[in-house]
XYZ file of C-alpha atoms in Angstrom:
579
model
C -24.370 44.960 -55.808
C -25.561 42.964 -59.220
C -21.751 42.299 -60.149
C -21.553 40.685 -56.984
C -24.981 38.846 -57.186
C -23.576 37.779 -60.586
C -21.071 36.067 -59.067
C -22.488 34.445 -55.915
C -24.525 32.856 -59.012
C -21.910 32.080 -61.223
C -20.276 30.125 -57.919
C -23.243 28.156 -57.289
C -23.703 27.130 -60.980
C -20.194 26.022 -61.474
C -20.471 24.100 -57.757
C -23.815 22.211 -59.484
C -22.432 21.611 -62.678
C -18.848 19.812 -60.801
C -21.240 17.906 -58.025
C -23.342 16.591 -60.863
C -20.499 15.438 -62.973
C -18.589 14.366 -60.101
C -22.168 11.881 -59.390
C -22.179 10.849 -62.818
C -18.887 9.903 -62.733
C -19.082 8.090 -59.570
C -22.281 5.967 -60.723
C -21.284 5.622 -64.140
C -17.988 5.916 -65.382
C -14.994 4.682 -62.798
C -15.340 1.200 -61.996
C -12.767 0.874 -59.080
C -14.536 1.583 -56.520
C -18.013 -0.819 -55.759
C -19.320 1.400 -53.338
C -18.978 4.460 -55.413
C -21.810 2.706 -57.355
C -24.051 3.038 -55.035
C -23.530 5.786 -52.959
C -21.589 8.474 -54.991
C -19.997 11.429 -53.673
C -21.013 10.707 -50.099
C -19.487 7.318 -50.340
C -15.835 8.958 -50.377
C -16.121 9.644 -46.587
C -15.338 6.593 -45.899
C -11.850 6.733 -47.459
C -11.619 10.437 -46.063
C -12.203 8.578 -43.129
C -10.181 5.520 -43.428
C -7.308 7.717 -44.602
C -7.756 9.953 -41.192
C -7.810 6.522 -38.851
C -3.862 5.842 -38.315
C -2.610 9.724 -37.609
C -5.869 10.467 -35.495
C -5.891 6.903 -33.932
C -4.174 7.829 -31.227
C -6.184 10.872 -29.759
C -9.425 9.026 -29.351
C -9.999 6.050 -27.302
C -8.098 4.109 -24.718
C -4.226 2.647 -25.640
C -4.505 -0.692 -26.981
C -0.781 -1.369 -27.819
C 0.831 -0.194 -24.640
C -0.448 -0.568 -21.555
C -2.407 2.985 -20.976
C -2.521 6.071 -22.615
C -1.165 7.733 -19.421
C 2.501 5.658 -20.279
C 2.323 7.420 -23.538
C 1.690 10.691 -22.100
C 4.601 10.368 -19.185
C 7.346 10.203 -22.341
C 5.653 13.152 -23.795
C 5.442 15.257 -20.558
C 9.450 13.852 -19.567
C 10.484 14.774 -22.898
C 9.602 18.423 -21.900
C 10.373 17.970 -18.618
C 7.131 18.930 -17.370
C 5.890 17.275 -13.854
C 4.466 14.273 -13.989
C 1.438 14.178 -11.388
C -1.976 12.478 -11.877
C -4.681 13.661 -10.395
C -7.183 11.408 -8.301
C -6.740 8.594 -10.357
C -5.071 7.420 -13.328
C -7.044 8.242 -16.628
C -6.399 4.297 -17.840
C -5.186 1.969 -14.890
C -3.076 -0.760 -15.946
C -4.673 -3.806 -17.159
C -4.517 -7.114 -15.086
C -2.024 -9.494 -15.471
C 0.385 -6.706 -14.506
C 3.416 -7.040 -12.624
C 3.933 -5.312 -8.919
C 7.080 -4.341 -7.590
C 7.530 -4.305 -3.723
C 8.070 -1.584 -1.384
C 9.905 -1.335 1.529
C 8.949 -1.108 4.755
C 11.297 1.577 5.214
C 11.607 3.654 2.216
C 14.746 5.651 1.585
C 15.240 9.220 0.614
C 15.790 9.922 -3.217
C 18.989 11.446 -2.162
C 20.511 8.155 -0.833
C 19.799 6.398 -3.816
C 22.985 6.177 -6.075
C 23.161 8.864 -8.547
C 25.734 6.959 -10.621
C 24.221 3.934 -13.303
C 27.394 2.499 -15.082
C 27.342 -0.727 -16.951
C 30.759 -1.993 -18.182
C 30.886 -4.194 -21.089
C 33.997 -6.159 -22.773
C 36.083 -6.114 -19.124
C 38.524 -9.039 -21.290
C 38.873 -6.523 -24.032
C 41.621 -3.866 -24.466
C 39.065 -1.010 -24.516
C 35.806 -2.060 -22.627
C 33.410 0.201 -22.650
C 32.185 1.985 -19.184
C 28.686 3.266 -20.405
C 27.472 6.067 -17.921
C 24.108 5.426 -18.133
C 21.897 2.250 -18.384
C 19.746 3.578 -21.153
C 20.742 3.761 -24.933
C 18.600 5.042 -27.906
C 18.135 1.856 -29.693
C 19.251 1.002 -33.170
C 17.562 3.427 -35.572
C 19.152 3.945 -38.876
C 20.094 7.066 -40.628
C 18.381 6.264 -43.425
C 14.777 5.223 -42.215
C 15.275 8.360 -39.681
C 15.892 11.638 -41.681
C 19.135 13.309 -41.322
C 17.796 16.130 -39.473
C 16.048 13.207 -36.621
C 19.111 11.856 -36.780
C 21.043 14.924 -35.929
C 18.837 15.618 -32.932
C 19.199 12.333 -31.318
C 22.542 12.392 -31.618
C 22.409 16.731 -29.871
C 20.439 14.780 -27.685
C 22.699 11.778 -26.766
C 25.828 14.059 -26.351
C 24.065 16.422 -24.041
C 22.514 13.565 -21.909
C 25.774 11.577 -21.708
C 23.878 8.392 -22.743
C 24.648 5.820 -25.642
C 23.163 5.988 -29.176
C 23.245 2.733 -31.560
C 23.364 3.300 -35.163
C 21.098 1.172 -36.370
C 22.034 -1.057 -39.440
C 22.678 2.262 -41.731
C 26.381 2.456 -40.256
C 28.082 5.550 -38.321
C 26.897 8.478 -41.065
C 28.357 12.269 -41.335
C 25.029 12.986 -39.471
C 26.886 11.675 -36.485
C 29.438 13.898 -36.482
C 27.272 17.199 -35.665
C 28.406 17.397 -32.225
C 33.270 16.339 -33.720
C 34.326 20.078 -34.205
C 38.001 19.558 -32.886
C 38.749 17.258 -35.350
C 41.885 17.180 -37.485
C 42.023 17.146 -41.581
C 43.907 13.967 -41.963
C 40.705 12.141 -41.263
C 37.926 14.376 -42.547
C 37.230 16.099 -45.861
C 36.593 19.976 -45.769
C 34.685 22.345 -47.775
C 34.648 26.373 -47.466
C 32.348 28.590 -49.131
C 33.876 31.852 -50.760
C 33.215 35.571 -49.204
C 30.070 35.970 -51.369
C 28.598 32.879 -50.188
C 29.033 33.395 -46.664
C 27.701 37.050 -47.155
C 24.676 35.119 -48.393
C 24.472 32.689 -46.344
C 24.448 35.485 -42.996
C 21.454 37.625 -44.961
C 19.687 34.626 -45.494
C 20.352 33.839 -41.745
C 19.246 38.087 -40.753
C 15.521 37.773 -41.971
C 14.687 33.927 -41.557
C 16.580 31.398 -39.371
C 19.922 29.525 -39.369
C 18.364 26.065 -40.955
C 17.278 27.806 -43.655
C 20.640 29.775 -43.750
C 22.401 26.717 -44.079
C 20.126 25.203 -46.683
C 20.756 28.139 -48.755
C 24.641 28.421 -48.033
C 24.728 24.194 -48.766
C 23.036 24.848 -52.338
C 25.291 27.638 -53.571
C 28.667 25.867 -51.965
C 28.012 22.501 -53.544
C 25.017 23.490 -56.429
C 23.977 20.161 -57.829
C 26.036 17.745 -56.285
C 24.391 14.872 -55.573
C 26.397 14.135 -52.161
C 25.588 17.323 -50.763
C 24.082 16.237 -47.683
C 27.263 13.918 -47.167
C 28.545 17.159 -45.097
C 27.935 18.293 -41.892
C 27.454 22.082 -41.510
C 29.096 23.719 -38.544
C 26.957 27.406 -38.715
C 29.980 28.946 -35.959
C 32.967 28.346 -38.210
C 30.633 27.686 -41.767
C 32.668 24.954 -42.307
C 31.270 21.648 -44.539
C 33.053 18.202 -43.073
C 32.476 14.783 -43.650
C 34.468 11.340 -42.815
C 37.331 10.752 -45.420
C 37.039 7.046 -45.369
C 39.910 6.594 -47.798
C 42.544 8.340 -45.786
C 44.840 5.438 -44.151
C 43.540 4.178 -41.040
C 47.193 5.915 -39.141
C 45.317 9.175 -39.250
C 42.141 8.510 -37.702
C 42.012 9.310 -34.163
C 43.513 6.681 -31.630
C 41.157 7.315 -29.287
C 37.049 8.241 -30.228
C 36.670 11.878 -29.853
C 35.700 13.716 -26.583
C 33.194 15.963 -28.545
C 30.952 12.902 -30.068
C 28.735 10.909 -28.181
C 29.007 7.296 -27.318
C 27.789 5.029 -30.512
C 27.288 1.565 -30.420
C 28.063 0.208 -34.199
C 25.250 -2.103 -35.117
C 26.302 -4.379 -38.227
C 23.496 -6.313 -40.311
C 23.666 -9.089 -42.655
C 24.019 -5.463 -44.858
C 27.524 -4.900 -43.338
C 26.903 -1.264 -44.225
C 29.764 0.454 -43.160
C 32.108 -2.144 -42.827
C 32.235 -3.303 -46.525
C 33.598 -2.610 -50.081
C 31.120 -1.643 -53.221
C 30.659 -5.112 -53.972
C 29.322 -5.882 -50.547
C 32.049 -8.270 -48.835
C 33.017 -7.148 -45.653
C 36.232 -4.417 -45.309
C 38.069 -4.773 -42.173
C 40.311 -1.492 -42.992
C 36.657 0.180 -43.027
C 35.224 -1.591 -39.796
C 38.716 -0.206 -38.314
C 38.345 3.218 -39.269
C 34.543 3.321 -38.615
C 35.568 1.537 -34.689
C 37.744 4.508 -34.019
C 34.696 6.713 -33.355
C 32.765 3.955 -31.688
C 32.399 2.046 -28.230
C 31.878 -0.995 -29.112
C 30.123 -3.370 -31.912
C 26.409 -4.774 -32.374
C 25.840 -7.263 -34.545
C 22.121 -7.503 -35.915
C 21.372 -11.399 -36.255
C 17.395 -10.238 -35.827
C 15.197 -7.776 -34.632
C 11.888 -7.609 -33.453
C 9.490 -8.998 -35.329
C 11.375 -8.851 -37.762
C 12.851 -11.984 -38.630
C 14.372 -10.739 -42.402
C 17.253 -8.366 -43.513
C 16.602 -4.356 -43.235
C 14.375 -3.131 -45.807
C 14.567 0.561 -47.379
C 12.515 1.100 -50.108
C 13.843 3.296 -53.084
C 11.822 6.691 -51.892
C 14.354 6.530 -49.208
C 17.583 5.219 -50.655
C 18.898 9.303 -51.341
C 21.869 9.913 -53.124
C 23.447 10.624 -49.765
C 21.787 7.084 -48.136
C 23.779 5.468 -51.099
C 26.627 7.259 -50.708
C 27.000 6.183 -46.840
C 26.380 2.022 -47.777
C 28.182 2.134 -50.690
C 24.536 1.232 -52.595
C 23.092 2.464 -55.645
C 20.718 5.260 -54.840
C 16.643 5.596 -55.545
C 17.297 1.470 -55.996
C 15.010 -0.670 -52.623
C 17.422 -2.069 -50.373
C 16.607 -5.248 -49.256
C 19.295 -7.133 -47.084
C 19.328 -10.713 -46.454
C 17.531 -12.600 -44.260
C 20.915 -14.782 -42.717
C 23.739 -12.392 -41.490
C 26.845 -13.485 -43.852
C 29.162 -15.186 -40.974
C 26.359 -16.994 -39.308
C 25.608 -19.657 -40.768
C 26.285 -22.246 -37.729
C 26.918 -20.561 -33.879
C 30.551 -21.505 -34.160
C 31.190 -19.592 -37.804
C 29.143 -16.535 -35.958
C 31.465 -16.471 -32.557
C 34.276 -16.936 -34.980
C 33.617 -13.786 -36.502
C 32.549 -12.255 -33.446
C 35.909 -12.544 -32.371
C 37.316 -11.097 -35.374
C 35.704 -8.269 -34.987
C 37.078 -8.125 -31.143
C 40.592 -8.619 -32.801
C 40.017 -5.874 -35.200
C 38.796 -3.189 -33.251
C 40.116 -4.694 -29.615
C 36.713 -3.368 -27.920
C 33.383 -5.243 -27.044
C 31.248 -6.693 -29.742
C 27.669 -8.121 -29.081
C 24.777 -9.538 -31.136
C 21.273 -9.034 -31.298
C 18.473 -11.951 -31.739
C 14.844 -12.487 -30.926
C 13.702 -16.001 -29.055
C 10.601 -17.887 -29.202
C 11.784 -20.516 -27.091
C 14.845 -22.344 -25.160
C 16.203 -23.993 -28.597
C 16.949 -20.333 -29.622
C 19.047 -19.479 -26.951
C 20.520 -22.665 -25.466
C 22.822 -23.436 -28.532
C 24.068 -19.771 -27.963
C 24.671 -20.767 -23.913
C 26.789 -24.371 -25.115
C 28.960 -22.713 -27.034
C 30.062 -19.902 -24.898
C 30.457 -22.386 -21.987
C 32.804 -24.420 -24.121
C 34.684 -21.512 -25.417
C 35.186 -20.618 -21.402
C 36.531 -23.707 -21.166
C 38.815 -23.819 -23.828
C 40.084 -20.693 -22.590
C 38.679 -18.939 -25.461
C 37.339 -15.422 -25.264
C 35.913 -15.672 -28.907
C 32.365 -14.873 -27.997
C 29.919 -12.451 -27.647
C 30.293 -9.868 -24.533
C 26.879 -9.181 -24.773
C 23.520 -10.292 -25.972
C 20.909 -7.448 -27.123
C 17.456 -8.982 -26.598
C 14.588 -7.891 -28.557
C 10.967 -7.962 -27.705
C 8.874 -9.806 -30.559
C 6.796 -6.879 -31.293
C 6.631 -4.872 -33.818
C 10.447 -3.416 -35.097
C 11.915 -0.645 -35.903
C 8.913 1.238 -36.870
C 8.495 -1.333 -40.257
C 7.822 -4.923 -40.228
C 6.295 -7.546 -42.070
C 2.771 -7.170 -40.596
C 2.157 -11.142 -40.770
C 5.153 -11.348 -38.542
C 3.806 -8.593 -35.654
C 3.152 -10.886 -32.666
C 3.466 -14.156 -34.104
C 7.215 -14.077 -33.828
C 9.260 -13.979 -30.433
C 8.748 -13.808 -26.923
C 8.118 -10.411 -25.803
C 11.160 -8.684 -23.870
C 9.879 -9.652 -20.464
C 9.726 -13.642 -21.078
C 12.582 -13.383 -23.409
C 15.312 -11.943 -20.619
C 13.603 -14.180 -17.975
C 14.663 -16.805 -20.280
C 18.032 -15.883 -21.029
C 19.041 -14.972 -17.870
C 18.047 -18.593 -16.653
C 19.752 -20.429 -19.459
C 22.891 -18.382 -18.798
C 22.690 -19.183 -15.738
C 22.070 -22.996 -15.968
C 25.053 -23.142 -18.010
C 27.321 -21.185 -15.560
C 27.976 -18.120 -18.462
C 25.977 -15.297 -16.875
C 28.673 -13.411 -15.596
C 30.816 -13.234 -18.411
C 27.485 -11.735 -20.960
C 25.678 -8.674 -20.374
C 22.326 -8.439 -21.517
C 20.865 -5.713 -23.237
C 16.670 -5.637 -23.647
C 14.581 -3.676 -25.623
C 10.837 -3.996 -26.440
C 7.746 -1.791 -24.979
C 9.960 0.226 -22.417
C 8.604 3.542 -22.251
C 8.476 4.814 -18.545
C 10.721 4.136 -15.366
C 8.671 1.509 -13.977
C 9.368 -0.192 -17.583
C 12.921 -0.136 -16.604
C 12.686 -1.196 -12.987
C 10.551 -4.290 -14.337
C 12.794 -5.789 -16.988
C 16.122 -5.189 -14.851
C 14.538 -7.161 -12.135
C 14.038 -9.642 -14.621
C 17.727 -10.051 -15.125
C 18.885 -7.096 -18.077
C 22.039 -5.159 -17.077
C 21.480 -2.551 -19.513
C 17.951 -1.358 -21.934
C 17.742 -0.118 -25.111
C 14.750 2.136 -25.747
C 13.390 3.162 -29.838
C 9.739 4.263 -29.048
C 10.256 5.803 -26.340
C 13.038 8.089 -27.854
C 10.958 8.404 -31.258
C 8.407 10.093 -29.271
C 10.746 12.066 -27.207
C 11.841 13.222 -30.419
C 8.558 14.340 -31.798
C 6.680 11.150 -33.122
C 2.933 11.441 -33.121
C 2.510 7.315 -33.573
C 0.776 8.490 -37.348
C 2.693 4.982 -38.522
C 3.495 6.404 -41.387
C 7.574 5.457 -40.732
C 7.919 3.245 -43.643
C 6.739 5.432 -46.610
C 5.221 3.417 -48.701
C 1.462 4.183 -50.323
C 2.266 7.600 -50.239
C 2.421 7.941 -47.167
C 5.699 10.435 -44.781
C 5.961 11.103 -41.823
C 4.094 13.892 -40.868
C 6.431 15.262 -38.439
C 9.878 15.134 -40.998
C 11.496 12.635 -38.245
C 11.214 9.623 -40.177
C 11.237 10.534 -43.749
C 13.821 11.689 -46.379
C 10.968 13.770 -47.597
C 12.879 17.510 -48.227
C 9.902 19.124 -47.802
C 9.118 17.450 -44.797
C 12.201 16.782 -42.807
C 13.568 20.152 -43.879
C 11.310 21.842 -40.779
C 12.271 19.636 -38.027
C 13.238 21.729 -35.001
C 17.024 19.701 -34.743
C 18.279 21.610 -31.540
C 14.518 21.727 -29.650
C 13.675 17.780 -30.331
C 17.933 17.505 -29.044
C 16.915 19.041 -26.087
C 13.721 16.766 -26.005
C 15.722 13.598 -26.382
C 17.865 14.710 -23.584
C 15.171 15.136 -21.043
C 12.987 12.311 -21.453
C 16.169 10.278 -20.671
C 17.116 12.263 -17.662
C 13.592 11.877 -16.293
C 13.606 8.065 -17.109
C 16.819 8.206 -14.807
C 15.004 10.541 -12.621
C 11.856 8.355 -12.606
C 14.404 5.131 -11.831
C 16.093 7.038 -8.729
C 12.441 7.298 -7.213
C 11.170 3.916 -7.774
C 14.219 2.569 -6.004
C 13.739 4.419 -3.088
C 10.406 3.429 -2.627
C 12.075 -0.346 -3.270
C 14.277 0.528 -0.230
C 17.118 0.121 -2.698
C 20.388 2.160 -2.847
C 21.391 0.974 -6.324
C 19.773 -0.726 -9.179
C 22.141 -3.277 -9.044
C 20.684 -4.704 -6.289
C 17.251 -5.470 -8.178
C 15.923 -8.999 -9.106
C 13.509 -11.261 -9.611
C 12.355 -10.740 -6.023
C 11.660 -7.494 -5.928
C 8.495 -8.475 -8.161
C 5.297 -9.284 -7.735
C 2.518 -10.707 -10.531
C -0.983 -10.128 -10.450
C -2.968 -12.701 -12.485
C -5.856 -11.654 -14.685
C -7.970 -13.279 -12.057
C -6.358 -10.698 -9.281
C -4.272 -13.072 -7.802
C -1.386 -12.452 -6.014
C 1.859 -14.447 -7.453
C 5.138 -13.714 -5.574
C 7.156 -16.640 -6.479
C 8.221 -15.026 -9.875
C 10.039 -18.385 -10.554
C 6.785 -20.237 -10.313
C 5.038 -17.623 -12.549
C 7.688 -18.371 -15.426
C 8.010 -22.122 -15.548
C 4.312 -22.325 -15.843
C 4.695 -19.256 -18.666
C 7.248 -20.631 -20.424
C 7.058 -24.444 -19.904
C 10.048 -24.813 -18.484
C 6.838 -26.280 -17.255
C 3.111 -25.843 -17.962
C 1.545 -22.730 -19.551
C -0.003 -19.797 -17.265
C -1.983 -19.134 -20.491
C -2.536 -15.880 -23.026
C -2.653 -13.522 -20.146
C 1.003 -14.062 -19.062
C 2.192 -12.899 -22.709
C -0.692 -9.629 -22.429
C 1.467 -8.458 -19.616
């Protein structure tokens, strides 16, 4: 009983002795911190609490960002394809302005509402591209995503039968998780030997296969630096990766049944398409096209109006390996894609790409205004003209806020439209200038739930791309810790090359995720048309809406709304661009 007296004693001393020189070194030695000075010791809870804000931000309070909380918690609940039922009222209504969409009189049954929601892009080109669905993940690189998120959304994308973009990082071995009939003359293969493999399995007996297959990857390739270049099959534990120096006669004529539809998105990076000295490779952009639908070319994104930025935490050997970069080095691109320097160089080059790969190739910009899109409108027009099919077969349109997880914070809502106003716009301009039916346009920006959807296809997009809405899906917690700077990973391993970290992601259960929020998005689309009256989203537009001013009044001339919006007129004021 003493000895243990003793010690409760000894504790307490040693807890004085550390608070007291932990005050006295507060007050009077570090001289970082002014408010240290004053209040030491307690005054730390304010960075304890400052540090807490971001990752607990979003489980206290109302959504500020979005429109409610209860849009948030919809992708959650879809992604686990839970029901999705309020009770009695909606925990955070939707803010005024809003829009409305109208009902019919006489609603239809969900079952006679068209099931099928193809989009065809490139009909000019050899191989146009018959998407199945009218949602894609958006552009999310392999690279700022870990390898294991990446893996899932592509588990996720081939089970849902939906389209996945790349993102500027370029079509990575992580996309090939899903190619197992594939033949050797286009992909490098690596066994393990009998002891290995007997490894590997034990490993596999008293833990799981991920960490089976971490094991089994360190004692096939021991230090090697490109290690995670491979893609492990655990059935046939067999390591494969793209041979991208194999001549472009042995990759596959046709992209393989057993991978999911990609979208190549090319930045002003060209990663993938180029050499090691950065100049664009067209034997490369070939080879990487054969496993690919069609082409995306990044002119801007979001808010953010400058080249992709990876710092050096994230540039991995393997990350260096797949952009033919030197690794643990920041990657910066530039600002101006390389073949865009005037509208006419960019179709020009838009067209080689069509030549080179004979499917659809798009681009991707951000508008503030009708100068940014008009010049786009001219030229196409003249080009139809001229007979001349040298020009974009679609037109990815990105909301001005935020992008892709890390931006410029001075640039977050000061530059672009949002997606709404934007694809009003475009649509009209494409229209004015008789081009609208030979450009799809893609949108992307704050769609999260099927209402989302319904709204911004009414406003003229064929086809949306969703990224935060698929991040969550795939287990984002908001924490806003993507870019990894200060310290700072992402909590959940999904958008960090963090080992640690990434290396417990649950790959085949987020898959599964990723799959199901988009089915219910379809789901969710199905029902909101039948309450429209509407047998096929085709038949939506600009109509079918309704806009409720912050004042509660009732708009339904959506054209009238706009030109005052947009001044292709007078301004509506702020509360147009809130909605």
């Amino acid at each position: 009983m003493n000895d243990v007296v003793l010690i409760i004693d000894i504790m307490i001393a040693l807890f004085i002795i550390v608070i007291i020189a932990w005050y006295v070194h507060d007050k009077y030695v570090q001289r970082d911190h002014q408010l240290l000075v004053n209040y030491p010791i307690i005054g730390r809870l304010r960075y304890v609490f400052e540090e807490f804000r971001e990752p607990f931000r979003q489980y206290f309070g109302d959504e500020k960002f979005y429109e409610s909380k209860d849009k948030l918690d919809w992708v959650y609940k879809a992604a686990r394809d839970l029901p999705n039922y309020a009770s009695f009222s909606p925990s955070q209504p939707l803010p005024k302005p809003k829009f409305m969409l109208r009902h019919a009189t006489i609603v239809l049954n969900e079952d006679e509402v068209d099931t099928h929601f193809e989009v065809v892009f490139g009909e000019r080109r050899k191989y146009p591209y018959h998407a199945k669905s009218i949602i894609a993940r958006s552009a999310m690189s392999d690279g700022s995503i870990s390898p294991e998120g990446t893996r899932a959304f592509v588990r996720g994308s081939f089970m849902g039968n939906f389209p996945i973009n790349s993102g500027e990082g370029g079509l990575t071995s992580n996309f090939f998780v899903t190619h197992r009939n594939y033949k050797p003359e286009y992909m490098t293969v690596v066994h393990g030997n009998i002891l290995q493999r007997y490894a590997k399995k034990i490993v596999q007996k008293l833990f799981n296969g991920a960490m089976a297959a971490d094991a089994y990857r360190s004692l096939v390739f021991k230090k090697d630096p490109e290690a995670e270049t491979y893609v492990f099959d655990l059935k046939s534990e067999i390591f494969h990766r793209p041979n991208w120096e194999a001549p472009l006669e042995n990759f596959p004529k046709e992209v393989p049944q057993d991978m999911p539809d990609i979208i190549l998105q090319l930045s002003s990076g060209l990663y993938g398409a180029r050499d090691k000295q950065g100049n664009f490779d067209p034997n490369r952009y070939q080879k990487t096209m054969r496993f690919c639908k069609m082409t995306e070319l990044k002119i801007a994104q979001g808010a953010k109006q400058t080249g992709g930025k990876l710092i050096a935490e994230k540039v991995s050997p393997a990350i260096a390996y797949y952009r033919n970069v030197e690794a643990h080095k920041d990657l910066f691109s530039p600002n101006r894609f390389p073949f865009a320097n005037s509208v006419e160089e960019l179709f020009d080059f838009v067209g080689r790409l069509q030549n080179l790969s004979e499917k659809p190739v798009g681009i991707k910009i951000v508008i503030s205004d009708i100068e940014n899109i008009e010049p786009y409108a001219k030229e196409i027009k003249k080009r139809v003209d001229e007979g001349n099919d040298a020009y974009p077969d679609f037109i990815s349109i990105d909301g001005g806020s935020g992008g892709s997880a890390t931006a410029p914070i001075e640039m977050m809502e000061r530059i672009g439209l949002n997606a709404r106003d934007s694809i009003y716009l475009v649509d009209k301009i494409l229209k004015d200038y008789e081009v609208r039916d030979k450009v799809k346009l893609v949108a992307s920006g704050k769609v999260l739930t099927p209402d989302d959807l319904i709204i911004i296809m009414s406003l003229g997009a064929d086809f949306v791309q969703i990224a935060r809405g698929f991040m969550m899906s795939a287990g984002c917690i908001r924490a806003r810790y993507c870019s990894g700077t200060n310290g700072h990973e992402c909590p959940v391993g999904l958008a960090t090359q963090n080992k640690s970290k990434r290396k417990k992601y649950f790959v085949y259960k987020h898959a599964k995720y990723v799959r199901d929020y988009h089915n219910n998005l379809l789901k969710g689309v199905r029902s909101l048309l039948a309450v429209m009256g509407l047998k096929n989203v085709n038949q939506l537009n600009k109509h079918r809406l309704i806009f409720v001013d912050k004042d509660a009044k009732v708009h339904d001339n959506i054209d009238s709304v706009f030109k005052r919006r947009l001044d292709i007129g007078k301004d509506l004021g702020d509360e147009f661009h809130e909605s």
